[in-house]
mmCIF file of C-alpha atoms and ligand atoms in Angstrom:
data_model
loop_
_atom_site.group_PDB
_atom_site.id
_atom_site.type_symbol
_atom_site.label_atom_id
_atom_site.label_comp_id
_atom_site.label_asym_id
_atom_site.label_seq_id
_atom_site.Cartn_x
_atom_site.Cartn_y
_atom_site.Cartn_z
ATOM 1 C CA MET Z 1 33.486 -4.915 3.399
ATOM 2 C CA ASP Z 2 32.926 -2.249 0.429
ATOM 3 C CA SER Z 3 34.108 1.000 2.177
ATOM 4 C CA ASN Z 4 31.273 2.851 0.502
ATOM 5 C CA LEU Z 5 28.679 1.015 2.336
ATOM 6 C CA ILE Z 6 27.838 1.718 6.072
ATOM 7 C CA LYS Z 7 27.022 -1.407 8.032
ATOM 8 C CA ALA Z 8 24.857 -1.249 11.232
ATOM 9 C CA ASN Z 9 22.802 -3.984 12.747
ATOM 10 C CA ASP Z 10 23.557 -6.219 9.817
ATOM 11 C CA VAL Z 11 22.025 -3.606 7.378
ATOM 12 C CA LEU Z 12 23.898 -2.108 4.536
ATOM 13 C CA ILE Z 13 23.247 1.294 3.135
ATOM 14 C CA PRO Z 14 25.521 3.316 0.826
ATOM 15 C CA GLU Z 15 27.461 5.970 2.626
ATOM 16 C CA ASP Z 16 26.666 8.760 0.171
ATOM 17 C CA VAL Z 17 22.936 8.150 0.838
ATOM 18 C CA VAL Z 18 23.354 8.641 4.595
ATOM 19 C CA ASN Z 19 25.055 12.032 3.698
ATOM 20 C CA GLY Z 20 22.740 12.938 0.946
ATOM 21 C CA PHE Z 21 19.959 14.714 2.905
ATOM 22 C CA GLU Z 22 19.722 17.999 4.850
ATOM 23 C CA ILE Z 23 20.481 16.247 8.084
ATOM 24 C CA ASP Z 24 23.113 17.777 10.263
ATOM 25 C CA GLY Z 25 24.321 14.906 12.463
ATOM 26 C CA THR Z 26 26.325 11.838 13.166
ATOM 27 C CA LEU Z 27 24.794 8.528 12.240
ATOM 28 C CA THR Z 28 24.193 6.139 15.189
ATOM 29 C CA GLU Z 29 22.012 3.429 14.041
ATOM 30 C CA ILE Z 30 20.446 1.808 10.800
ATOM 31 C CA LYS Z 31 18.014 -0.982 10.736
ATOM 32 C CA ARG Z 32 15.457 -2.534 8.363
ATOM 33 C CA LEU Z 33 11.929 -1.372 8.755
ATOM 34 C CA GLY Z 34 8.501 -2.478 7.738
ATOM 35 C CA ASN Z 35 6.962 -5.250 5.507
ATOM 36 C CA GLY Z 36 6.266 -3.428 2.207
ATOM 37 C CA HIS Z 37 6.540 -5.690 -0.926
ATOM 38 C CA ILE Z 38 8.100 -2.957 -3.090
ATOM 39 C CA ASN Z 39 10.394 -0.311 -1.749
ATOM 40 C CA ARG Z 40 13.253 -0.945 0.825
ATOM 41 C CA THR Z 41 12.831 0.869 4.050
ATOM 42 C CA TYR Z 42 15.268 1.622 6.763
ATOM 43 C CA PHE Z 43 15.147 3.307 10.210
ATOM 44 C CA VAL Z 44 18.084 5.591 10.571
ATOM 45 C CA SER Z 45 19.121 7.500 13.728
ATOM 46 C CA PHE Z 46 21.487 10.482 14.004
ATOM 47 C CA ASP Z 47 22.889 12.489 16.880
ATOM 48 C CA GLU Z 48 22.263 16.021 15.969
ATOM 49 C CA ASN Z 49 24.205 17.945 18.520
ATOM 50 C CA GLY Z 50 23.381 15.612 21.324
ATOM 51 C CA VAL Z 51 19.753 15.246 20.375
ATOM 52 C CA MET Z 52 18.855 11.959 18.712
ATOM 53 C CA SER Z 53 16.730 12.299 15.733
ATOM 54 C CA ASP Z 54 15.117 9.413 13.796
ATOM 55 C CA TYR Z 55 14.365 9.239 10.128
ATOM 56 C CA VAL Z 56 12.983 6.791 7.611
ATOM 57 C CA PHE Z 57 15.107 6.303 4.492
ATOM 58 C CA GLN Z 58 13.533 4.539 1.505
ATOM 59 C CA ARG Z 59 15.082 3.174 -1.624
ATOM 60 C CA ILE Z 60 12.481 3.631 -4.447
ATOM 61 C CA ASN Z 61 11.998 0.546 -6.485
ATOM 62 C CA THR Z 62 12.263 1.894 -9.933
ATOM 63 C CA LYS Z 63 11.275 -1.327 -11.638
ATOM 64 C CA VAL Z 64 7.853 -0.578 -10.234
ATOM 65 C CA PHE Z 65 7.934 3.244 -10.008
ATOM 66 C CA LYS Z 66 9.450 4.119 -13.291
ATOM 67 C CA MET Z 67 9.248 7.847 -12.754
ATOM 68 C CA PRO Z 68 10.719 8.618 -9.446
ATOM 69 C CA VAL Z 69 10.913 12.403 -9.898
ATOM 70 C CA GLU Z 70 7.116 12.620 -10.710
ATOM 71 C CA LEU Z 71 6.442 10.263 -8.046
ATOM 72 C CA MET Z 72 8.181 12.445 -5.376
ATOM 73 C CA ASN Z 73 6.289 15.514 -6.855
ATOM 74 C CA ASN Z 74 2.936 13.767 -6.239
ATOM 75 C CA VAL Z 75 3.827 12.788 -2.682
ATOM 76 C CA VAL Z 76 5.225 16.097 -1.612
ATOM 77 C CA LEU Z 77 2.167 17.945 -3.074
ATOM 78 C CA VAL Z 78 -0.167 15.468 -1.187
ATOM 79 C CA THR Z 79 1.502 15.667 2.079
ATOM 80 C CA GLU Z 80 1.662 19.563 1.791
ATOM 81 C CA HIS Z 81 -1.987 19.533 1.064
ATOM 82 C CA ILE Z 82 -2.806 17.405 4.189
ATOM 83 C CA ARG Z 83 -0.655 19.495 6.362
ATOM 84 C CA ARG Z 84 -2.368 22.813 5.026
ATOM 85 C CA LYS Z 85 -5.902 21.347 5.650
ATOM 86 C CA THR Z 86 -4.915 19.785 8.999
ATOM 87 C CA LYS Z 87 -3.773 23.301 10.126
ATOM 88 C CA GLU Z 88 -6.710 24.975 8.638
ATOM 89 C CA ALA Z 89 -8.916 22.574 10.784
ATOM 90 C CA GLY Z 90 -6.970 23.987 13.892
ATOM 91 C CA GLU Z 91 -5.186 20.602 14.427
ATOM 92 C CA ASP Z 92 -1.439 19.725 14.794
ATOM 93 C CA PRO Z 93 -0.052 18.415 11.463
ATOM 94 C CA GLU Z 94 2.940 16.824 13.200
ATOM 95 C CA ARG Z 95 1.455 13.353 13.259
ATOM 96 C CA ALA Z 96 -1.159 13.842 10.733
ATOM 97 C CA THR Z 97 1.041 13.130 7.681
ATOM 98 C CA ILE Z 98 4.634 12.181 6.828
ATOM 99 C CA HIS Z 99 7.209 15.102 6.394
ATOM 100 C CA PHE Z 100 9.996 14.712 3.788
ATOM 101 C CA VAL Z 101 13.394 15.871 4.329
ATOM 102 C CA ARG Z 102 15.091 17.720 1.443
ATOM 103 C CA SER Z 103 18.180 16.262 -0.269
ATOM 104 C CA LYS Z 104 21.210 18.416 -0.480
ATOM 105 C CA ASP Z 105 20.488 19.269 -4.152
ATOM 106 C CA GLY Z 106 17.207 21.062 -2.775
ATOM 107 C CA THR Z 107 14.825 18.358 -4.216
ATOM 108 C CA TYR Z 108 13.358 15.511 -2.110
ATOM 109 C CA LEU Z 109 15.125 12.906 -3.928
ATOM 110 C CA TYR Z 110 18.840 11.585 -3.719
ATOM 111 C CA LYS Z 111 20.358 9.588 -6.447
ATOM 112 C CA ASP Z 112 23.142 7.369 -5.174
ATOM 113 C CA ASN Z 113 26.365 6.485 -6.726
ATOM 114 C CA ASN Z 114 24.745 3.289 -8.108
ATOM 115 C CA GLY Z 115 21.945 5.219 -9.740
ATOM 116 C CA GLU Z 116 19.306 4.187 -7.151
ATOM 117 C CA TYR Z 117 16.849 6.778 -5.910
ATOM 118 C CA TRP Z 118 16.376 7.463 -2.267
ATOM 119 C CA ARG Z 119 14.040 9.723 -0.067
ATOM 120 C CA ALA Z 120 13.980 10.411 3.653
ATOM 121 C CA TYR Z 121 11.286 11.501 6.018
ATOM 122 C CA ARG Z 122 11.016 12.219 9.719
ATOM 123 C CA PHE Z 123 10.335 8.972 11.725
ATOM 124 C CA LEU Z 124 7.187 9.631 14.089
ATOM 125 C CA ASP Z 125 7.826 8.365 17.606
ATOM 126 C CA ASN Z 126 5.732 5.758 19.327
ATOM 127 C CA CYS Z 127 3.899 4.618 16.279
ATOM 128 C CA ILE Z 128 3.063 1.195 15.055
ATOM 129 C CA VAL Z 129 1.465 -0.466 11.901
ATOM 130 C CA TYR Z 130 -0.375 -3.589 12.391
ATOM 131 C CA GLU Z 131 -0.004 -6.703 10.163
ATOM 132 C CA GLN Z 132 -3.358 -7.996 11.346
ATOM 133 C CA VAL Z 133 -6.373 -6.495 13.217
ATOM 134 C CA GLU Z 134 -6.036 -7.098 17.020
ATOM 135 C CA ARG Z 135 -9.315 -5.386 18.096
ATOM 136 C CA ASN Z 136 -12.317 -4.777 15.939
ATOM 137 C CA GLU Z 137 -12.482 -1.068 17.067
ATOM 138 C CA ASP Z 138 -9.071 -0.440 15.798
ATOM 139 C CA PHE Z 139 -10.213 -1.452 12.286
ATOM 140 C CA GLU Z 140 -13.305 0.711 12.703
ATOM 141 C CA LYS Z 141 -10.886 3.679 13.267
ATOM 142 C CA ALA Z 142 -8.946 2.688 10.297
ATOM 143 C CA GLY Z 143 -12.149 2.968 8.353
ATOM 144 C CA VAL Z 144 -12.738 6.584 9.860
ATOM 145 C CA ALA Z 145 -9.159 7.362 8.688
ATOM 146 C CA LEU Z 146 -9.732 6.365 5.198
ATOM 147 C CA GLY Z 147 -12.931 8.348 4.965
ATOM 148 C CA HIS Z 148 -11.086 11.327 6.510
ATOM 149 C CA PHE Z 149 -8.252 10.862 4.040
ATOM 150 C CA GLN Z 150 -10.402 10.885 0.904
ATOM 151 C CA LYS Z 151 -12.382 13.820 2.254
ATOM 152 C CA MET Z 152 -9.178 15.825 2.613
ATOM 153 C CA LEU Z 153 -8.183 15.002 -0.889
ATOM 154 C CA SER Z 154 -11.619 15.733 -2.259
ATOM 155 C CA ASP Z 155 -10.490 19.248 -3.238
ATOM 156 C CA PHE Z 156 -6.976 18.227 -4.386
ATOM 157 C CA PRO Z 157 -6.429 19.192 -8.053
ATOM 158 C CA ALA Z 158 -6.289 15.715 -9.788
ATOM 159 C CA ASP Z 159 -4.567 17.130 -12.826
ATOM 160 C CA GLU Z 160 -1.432 17.986 -10.915
ATOM 161 C CA LEU Z 161 -0.777 14.294 -10.162
ATOM 162 C CA CYS Z 162 0.965 12.045 -12.433
ATOM 163 C CA GLU Z 163 -0.239 8.504 -12.730
ATOM 164 C CA THR Z 164 2.644 6.680 -10.942
ATOM 165 C CA ILE Z 165 1.541 3.343 -12.141
ATOM 166 C CA PRO Z 166 -0.571 3.486 -15.242
ATOM 167 C CA ASN Z 167 -3.889 1.267 -15.012
ATOM 168 C CA PHE Z 168 -2.946 0.282 -11.506
ATOM 169 C CA HIS Z 169 -6.383 -0.872 -10.553
ATOM 170 C CA ASN Z 170 -7.680 -1.348 -14.103
ATOM 171 C CA THR Z 171 -8.625 -5.111 -13.422
ATOM 172 C CA VAL Z 172 -9.310 -5.679 -17.166
ATOM 173 C CA SER Z 173 -5.892 -4.670 -18.044
ATOM 174 C CA ARG Z 174 -4.553 -6.731 -15.075
ATOM 175 C CA VAL Z 175 -6.338 -9.780 -16.469
ATOM 176 C CA LYS Z 176 -4.776 -9.296 -19.864
ATOM 177 C CA ASP Z 177 -1.419 -9.010 -18.269
ATOM 178 C CA PHE Z 178 -2.046 -12.256 -16.336
ATOM 179 C CA GLU Z 179 -3.202 -14.154 -19.482
ATOM 180 C CA LYS Z 180 0.037 -13.137 -21.250
ATOM 181 C CA ILE Z 181 1.968 -14.522 -18.248
ATOM 182 C CA ILE Z 182 0.244 -17.762 -18.140
ATOM 183 C CA ASP Z 183 0.515 -18.273 -21.875
ATOM 184 C CA ALA Z 184 4.264 -17.629 -21.857
ATOM 185 C CA ASP Z 185 4.790 -19.637 -18.511
ATOM 186 C CA PRO Z 186 8.369 -18.306 -18.278
ATOM 187 C CA SER Z 187 9.322 -20.129 -15.270
ATOM 188 C CA GLY Z 188 7.438 -23.433 -16.026
ATOM 189 C CA ARG Z 189 5.437 -23.005 -12.835
ATOM 190 C CA ARG Z 190 2.077 -22.910 -14.285
ATOM 191 C CA ALA Z 191 1.341 -26.683 -14.034
ATOM 192 C CA GLU Z 192 1.727 -26.686 -10.363
ATOM 193 C CA CYS Z 193 -0.785 -23.999 -9.877
ATOM 194 C CA GLU Z 194 -3.375 -24.845 -12.639
ATOM 195 C CA ALA Z 195 -6.332 -24.909 -10.142
ATOM 196 C CA GLU Z 196 -5.552 -21.296 -9.167
ATOM 197 C CA VAL Z 197 -5.127 -20.102 -12.682
ATOM 198 C CA GLN Z 198 -8.514 -21.574 -13.445
ATOM 199 C CA PHE Z 199 -9.907 -19.810 -10.395
ATOM 200 C CA VAL Z 200 -8.885 -16.545 -11.776
ATOM 201 C CA LEU Z 201 -10.183 -17.242 -15.386
ATOM 202 C CA GLU Z 202 -13.532 -18.451 -14.099
ATOM 203 C CA ARG Z 203 -14.058 -15.084 -12.542
ATOM 204 C CA ARG Z 204 -12.853 -12.728 -15.429
ATOM 205 C CA ALA Z 205 -16.428 -11.331 -15.582
ATOM 206 C CA TYR Z 206 -15.557 -9.440 -12.302
ATOM 207 C CA ALA Z 207 -12.947 -7.405 -13.923
ATOM 208 C CA SER Z 208 -14.945 -4.720 -15.770
ATOM 209 C CA ARG Z 209 -17.841 -3.989 -13.187
ATOM 210 C CA VAL Z 210 -16.387 -1.048 -11.669
ATOM 211 C CA LEU Z 211 -14.867 0.263 -14.800
ATOM 212 C CA ASP Z 212 -18.258 0.010 -16.481
ATOM 213 C CA ALA Z 213 -19.771 1.958 -13.588
ATOM 214 C CA ILE Z 214 -17.265 4.621 -14.008
ATOM 215 C CA ALA Z 215 -17.737 4.705 -17.673
ATOM 216 C CA ALA Z 216 -21.409 5.029 -17.193
ATOM 217 C CA GLY Z 217 -20.994 8.069 -14.683
ATOM 218 C CA GLU Z 218 -22.362 6.100 -11.718
ATOM 219 C CA VAL Z 219 -18.939 5.961 -9.968
ATOM 220 C CA PRO Z 220 -16.976 9.045 -9.894
ATOM 221 C CA VAL Z 221 -13.171 9.215 -10.385
ATOM 222 C CA ARG Z 222 -11.672 10.689 -7.194
ATOM 223 C CA VAL Z 223 -8.136 11.198 -5.814
ATOM 224 C CA THR Z 224 -7.635 8.076 -3.883
ATOM 225 C CA HIS Z 225 -4.869 6.160 -2.007
ATOM 226 C CA ASN Z 226 -5.062 2.887 -4.020
ATOM 227 C CA ASP Z 227 -2.978 0.840 -1.504
ATOM 228 C CA THR Z 228 -4.856 0.968 1.829
ATOM 229 C CA LYS Z 229 -3.922 -2.307 3.511
ATOM 230 C CA LEU Z 230 -3.686 -2.063 7.249
ATOM 231 C CA ASN Z 231 0.111 -1.916 7.381
ATOM 232 C CA ASN Z 232 -0.177 1.281 5.382
ATOM 233 C CA VAL Z 233 -2.107 2.788 8.404
ATOM 234 C CA LEU Z 234 0.133 4.411 11.091
ATOM 235 C CA MET Z 235 -1.296 4.226 14.596
ATOM 236 C CA ASP Z 236 -0.069 5.530 17.950
ATOM 237 C CA LYS Z 237 1.426 2.746 19.886
ATOM 238 C CA TYR Z 238 0.026 3.778 23.217
ATOM 239 C CA THR Z 239 -3.576 5.186 22.462
ATOM 240 C CA ASN Z 240 -4.289 3.050 19.290
ATOM 241 C CA GLU Z 241 -5.367 6.176 17.650
ATOM 242 C CA VAL Z 242 -5.107 6.233 13.899
ATOM 243 C CA LEU Z 243 -2.593 8.897 12.878
ATOM 244 C CA CYS Z 244 -2.405 8.879 9.113
ATOM 245 C CA LEU Z 245 -2.143 6.733 5.916
ATOM 246 C CA ILE Z 246 1.414 6.241 4.658
ATOM 247 C CA ASP Z 247 2.739 4.825 1.513
ATOM 248 C CA LEU Z 248 1.313 7.422 -0.655
ATOM 249 C CA ASP Z 249 3.075 6.390 -3.727
ATOM 250 C CA THR Z 250 -0.038 5.291 -5.459
ATOM 251 C CA VAL Z 251 -2.215 8.287 -4.570
ATOM 252 C CA MET Z 252 -3.717 9.252 -7.925
ATOM 253 C CA PRO Z 253 -7.001 9.302 -9.541
ATOM 254 C CA GLY Z 254 -8.952 6.266 -8.853
ATOM 255 C CA SER Z 255 -12.211 4.990 -7.296
ATOM 256 C CA ALA Z 256 -13.059 5.144 -3.619
ATOM 257 C CA LEU Z 257 -14.097 1.413 -4.089
ATOM 258 C CA TYR Z 258 -10.566 0.491 -4.692
ATOM 259 C CA ASP Z 259 -9.617 1.920 -1.220
ATOM 260 C CA PHE Z 260 -12.411 0.431 0.617
ATOM 261 C CA GLY Z 261 -11.957 -2.950 -1.161
ATOM 262 C CA ASP Z 262 -8.382 -3.226 -0.499
ATOM 263 C CA SER Z 263 -8.744 -2.371 3.240
ATOM 264 C CA ILE Z 264 -11.130 -5.139 3.465
ATOM 265 C CA ARG Z 265 -9.020 -7.608 1.426
ATOM 266 C CA PHE Z 266 -6.167 -7.272 3.886
ATOM 267 C CA GLY Z 267 -7.834 -6.386 7.264
ATOM 268 C CA ALA Z 268 -11.098 -8.406 7.236
ATOM 269 C CA SER Z 269 -9.168 -11.634 7.244
ATOM 270 C CA SER Z 270 -8.564 -13.992 10.196
ATOM 271 C CA ALA Z 271 -4.979 -14.609 9.026
ATOM 272 C CA ALA Z 272 -1.894 -13.010 7.501
ATOM 273 C CA GLU Z 273 -1.757 -12.306 3.783
ATOM 274 C CA ASP Z 274 0.802 -15.075 3.375
ATOM 275 C CA GLU Z 275 -0.591 -17.712 5.910
ATOM 276 C CA GLN Z 276 0.200 -21.200 4.448
ATOM 277 C CA ASP Z 277 -2.578 -23.040 6.286
ATOM 278 C CA LEU Z 278 -5.731 -22.032 4.498
ATOM 279 C CA ASN Z 279 -7.837 -23.455 7.234
ATOM 280 C CA LYS Z 280 -6.730 -20.453 9.256
ATOM 281 C CA VAL Z 281 -7.884 -18.098 6.664
ATOM 282 C CA ASN Z 282 -11.430 -16.813 6.776
ATOM 283 C CA PHE Z 283 -13.300 -13.682 5.814
ATOM 284 C CA VAL Z 284 -14.523 -12.120 9.016
ATOM 285 C CA PRO Z 285 -17.967 -10.320 8.551
ATOM 286 C CA GLU Z 286 -17.685 -8.497 11.986
ATOM 287 C CA LEU Z 287 -14.466 -6.836 10.752
ATOM 288 C CA TYR Z 288 -16.100 -5.950 7.444
ATOM 289 C CA ASP Z 289 -18.973 -4.214 9.347
ATOM 290 C CA ALA Z 290 -16.672 -2.436 11.794
ATOM 291 C CA TYR Z 291 -14.667 -0.947 8.961
ATOM 292 C CA LYS Z 292 -17.705 -0.088 6.864
ATOM 293 C CA LYS Z 293 -19.217 1.770 9.872
ATOM 294 C CA GLY Z 294 -16.057 3.733 10.402
ATOM 295 C CA TYR Z 295 -15.752 4.524 6.773
ATOM 296 C CA LEU Z 296 -19.263 5.578 6.226
ATOM 297 C CA SER Z 297 -19.179 7.776 9.246
ATOM 298 C CA GLU Z 298 -16.782 9.983 7.224
ATOM 299 C CA ALA Z 299 -17.449 9.386 3.693
ATOM 300 C CA GLY Z 300 -21.058 8.258 3.676
ATOM 301 C CA ASP Z 301 -22.609 11.382 2.667
ATOM 302 C CA VAL Z 302 -20.500 11.890 -0.370
ATOM 303 C CA LEU Z 303 -20.547 8.500 -1.869
ATOM 304 C CA THR Z 304 -23.116 7.829 -4.698
ATOM 305 C CA GLU Z 305 -25.814 5.380 -4.552
ATOM 306 C CA LYS Z 306 -23.968 2.976 -6.983
ATOM 307 C CA GLU Z 307 -20.674 3.236 -4.818
ATOM 308 C CA LEU Z 308 -22.672 2.270 -1.701
ATOM 309 C CA GLU Z 309 -24.158 -0.660 -3.615
ATOM 310 C CA LEU Z 310 -20.818 -1.793 -4.772
ATOM 311 C CA LEU Z 311 -18.956 -1.788 -1.496
ATOM 312 C CA PRO Z 312 -19.285 -5.594 -0.935
ATOM 313 C CA PHE Z 313 -18.331 -6.233 -4.503
ATOM 314 C CA SER Z 314 -15.318 -3.907 -4.282
ATOM 315 C CA ALA Z 315 -13.869 -6.146 -1.567
ATOM 316 C CA ILE Z 316 -14.193 -9.248 -3.779
ATOM 317 C CA LEU Z 317 -12.711 -7.309 -6.717
ATOM 318 C CA MET Z 318 -9.671 -5.964 -4.993
ATOM 319 C CA THR Z 319 -9.040 -9.346 -3.480
ATOM 320 C CA TYR Z 320 -9.457 -11.145 -6.698
ATOM 321 C CA GLU Z 321 -7.145 -8.615 -8.386
ATOM 322 C CA CYS Z 322 -4.423 -8.873 -5.725
ATOM 323 C CA GLY Z 323 -4.554 -12.623 -5.775
ATOM 324 C CA MET Z 324 -4.314 -12.633 -9.578
ATOM 325 C CA ARG Z 325 -1.170 -10.283 -9.236
ATOM 326 C CA PHE Z 326 0.518 -12.525 -6.833
ATOM 327 C CA LEU Z 327 -0.207 -15.649 -8.870
ATOM 328 C CA GLY Z 328 0.867 -13.961 -12.027
ATOM 329 C CA ASP Z 329 4.128 -12.838 -10.295
ATOM 330 C CA HIS Z 330 4.685 -16.505 -9.007
ATOM 331 C CA ILE Z 331 4.392 -17.764 -12.578
ATOM 332 C CA ASP Z 332 6.502 -14.998 -13.987
ATOM 333 C CA GLY Z 333 9.324 -15.834 -11.685
ATOM 334 C CA ASP Z 334 8.836 -13.386 -8.855
ATOM 335 C CA ASN Z 335 9.870 -10.211 -10.521
ATOM 336 C CA TYR Z 336 7.591 -7.816 -8.756
ATOM 337 C CA PHE Z 337 6.779 -8.374 -5.188
ATOM 338 C CA SER Z 338 9.463 -9.187 -2.583
ATOM 339 C CA ILE Z 339 9.545 -12.639 -1.405
ATOM 340 C CA SER Z 340 11.180 -14.241 1.553
ATOM 341 C CA ARG Z 341 10.702 -17.930 0.722
ATOM 342 C CA PRO Z 342 10.164 -19.943 -2.493
ATOM 343 C CA GLY Z 343 6.495 -20.165 -3.237
ATOM 344 C CA HIS Z 344 5.641 -16.972 -1.199
ATOM 345 C CA ASN Z 345 3.718 -15.342 -4.030
ATOM 346 C CA LEU Z 346 1.782 -18.489 -4.408
ATOM 347 C CA ASP Z 347 0.967 -18.635 -0.794
ATOM 348 C CA ARG Z 348 -0.284 -15.153 -0.953
ATOM 349 C CA ALA Z 349 -2.344 -15.984 -4.126
ATOM 350 C CA ARG Z 350 -4.034 -18.839 -2.200
ATOM 351 C CA THR Z 351 -5.051 -16.693 0.739
ATOM 352 C CA GLN Z 352 -6.577 -14.239 -1.560
ATOM 353 C CA PHE Z 353 -8.593 -16.750 -3.392
ATOM 354 C CA LYS Z 354 -9.812 -18.385 -0.126
ATOM 355 C CA LEU Z 355 -11.059 -14.936 0.922
ATOM 356 C CA VAL Z 356 -12.717 -14.281 -2.491
ATOM 357 C CA SER Z 357 -14.634 -17.720 -2.108
ATOM 358 C CA ASP Z 358 -15.665 -16.819 1.452
ATOM 359 C CA MET Z 359 -16.828 -13.371 0.447
ATOM 360 C CA GLU Z 360 -18.833 -14.778 -2.578
ATOM 361 C CA LYS Z 361 -20.681 -17.030 -0.309
ATOM 362 C CA TYR Z 362 -21.242 -14.321 2.360
ATOM 363 C CA PHE Z 363 -22.476 -11.603 -0.024
ATOM 364 C CA GLY Z 364 -24.133 -14.041 -2.463
ATOM 365 C CA ILE Z 365 -22.203 -12.546 -5.384
ATOM 366 C CA LYS Z 366 -21.029 -14.442 -8.514
ATOM 367 C CA ALA Z 367 -18.986 -13.768 -11.441
HETATM 368 C C1 GN1 X 1 2.112 -3.651 -2.391
HETATM 369 O O1 GN1 X 1 4.198 -1.687 -1.076
HETATM 370 P P1 GN1 X 1 3.124 -2.218 -0.388
HETATM 371 O O2 GN1 X 1 3.604 -3.579 0.188
HETATM 372 O O3 GN1 X 1 2.332 -1.391 0.692
HETATM 373 C C2 GN1 X 1 1.517 -3.279 -3.797
HETATM 374 C C3 GN1 X 1 -0.090 -3.199 -3.556
HETATM 375 C C4 GN1 X 1 -0.516 -4.706 -3.036
HETATM 376 C C5 GN1 X 1 0.216 -5.046 -1.795
HETATM 377 C C6 GN1 X 1 -0.092 -6.463 -1.362
HETATM 378 C C7 GN1 X 1 2.873 -0.424 -5.589
HETATM 379 O O4 GN1 X 1 2.056 -2.833 -1.498
HETATM 380 O O5 GN1 X 1 -0.680 -3.053 -4.652
HETATM 381 O O6 GN1 X 1 -1.861 -4.578 -2.801
HETATM 382 O O7 GN1 X 1 1.620 -5.049 -2.032
HETATM 383 N N1 GN1 X 1 2.002 -1.980 -4.219
HETATM 384 C C8 GN1 X 1 2.318 -1.738 -5.383
HETATM 385 O O8 GN1 X 1 0.189 -6.597 -0.020
HETATM 386 O O9 GN1 X 1 2.110 -2.602 -6.337
HETATM 387 MG MG1 MG X 2 3.433 -0.315 2.563
#
């Protein structure tokens, strides 16, 4: 074994990383954590003078987040803002956001001996994230949490945020990227998924609808989360109260519709995002209604008429966009999203397109 790597529970993490943060203790445990498709996440436990303290260590995927320094600046500013507003509201900020730990150079980022960037934050006890909704009322609470999150950020100075991934939800530019990939067909996989490719191309007209409404001034640009799937919502394991939204790397100027739509994409489905049996994958209108009710209880009075009108469409758009990204990555050779089996991204794309078809029928929306 490479002596610079620490191995615990079959997980490897460079030793300099473990010692790279302002944590005064002896390492006791490391394990992999979470199901994110981008960054690699670990649970790391230390004995700090007889007291066990737990942290989350994350290796930032710099192929996706090309500006880790600016990215950390964003998320530190955003979490500080949430902490301050929570205190001002007379509430305890401890479980209302994540708390980053400084690295030994005084920043919040540690560059390891291999040139990889890491960050660490305090692990909140007795928390859980769900991969699928178990009770409708939990999803309603997730909707309340998103509305609350957007409200807290409504006075955040957007010009202090860097765009961590330019054009992240610019669906028009996503379609262009997709077209380049299918034309190049670098892995020779297009032929096996031509039906899915056509599904995307037939719906290209969806791509500009929200952008046009933004350009027309009917949909405002707000500071939004941009990646609101249910497994980015932290809940208390025992009370099922929603604590906070995590995975703040894509917090940047965007549309409230992207957040609402992405939540529905992932949460208002009867199956997991990567379910292989499409008979199990259905859009669940009751879950849509529950989330919408919770979301509007917080955000309803700030949304414009056009935003309210576009809520159902936003669910289709975000599901279409995500399916197109999964399919594009499959055809490209799986360079972006982590996969754990061959064809994983194609499976993910197929669930998204099944949900798009269901939603089109349910809402009576066409491209
Ligand atoms: C990625 O990092 P994670 O797993 O929370 C992706 C989202 C997709 C999502 C699909 C930075 O989110 O945009 O909607 O996978 N994040 C990035 O599950 O691309
Ligand atoms: Mg995540």
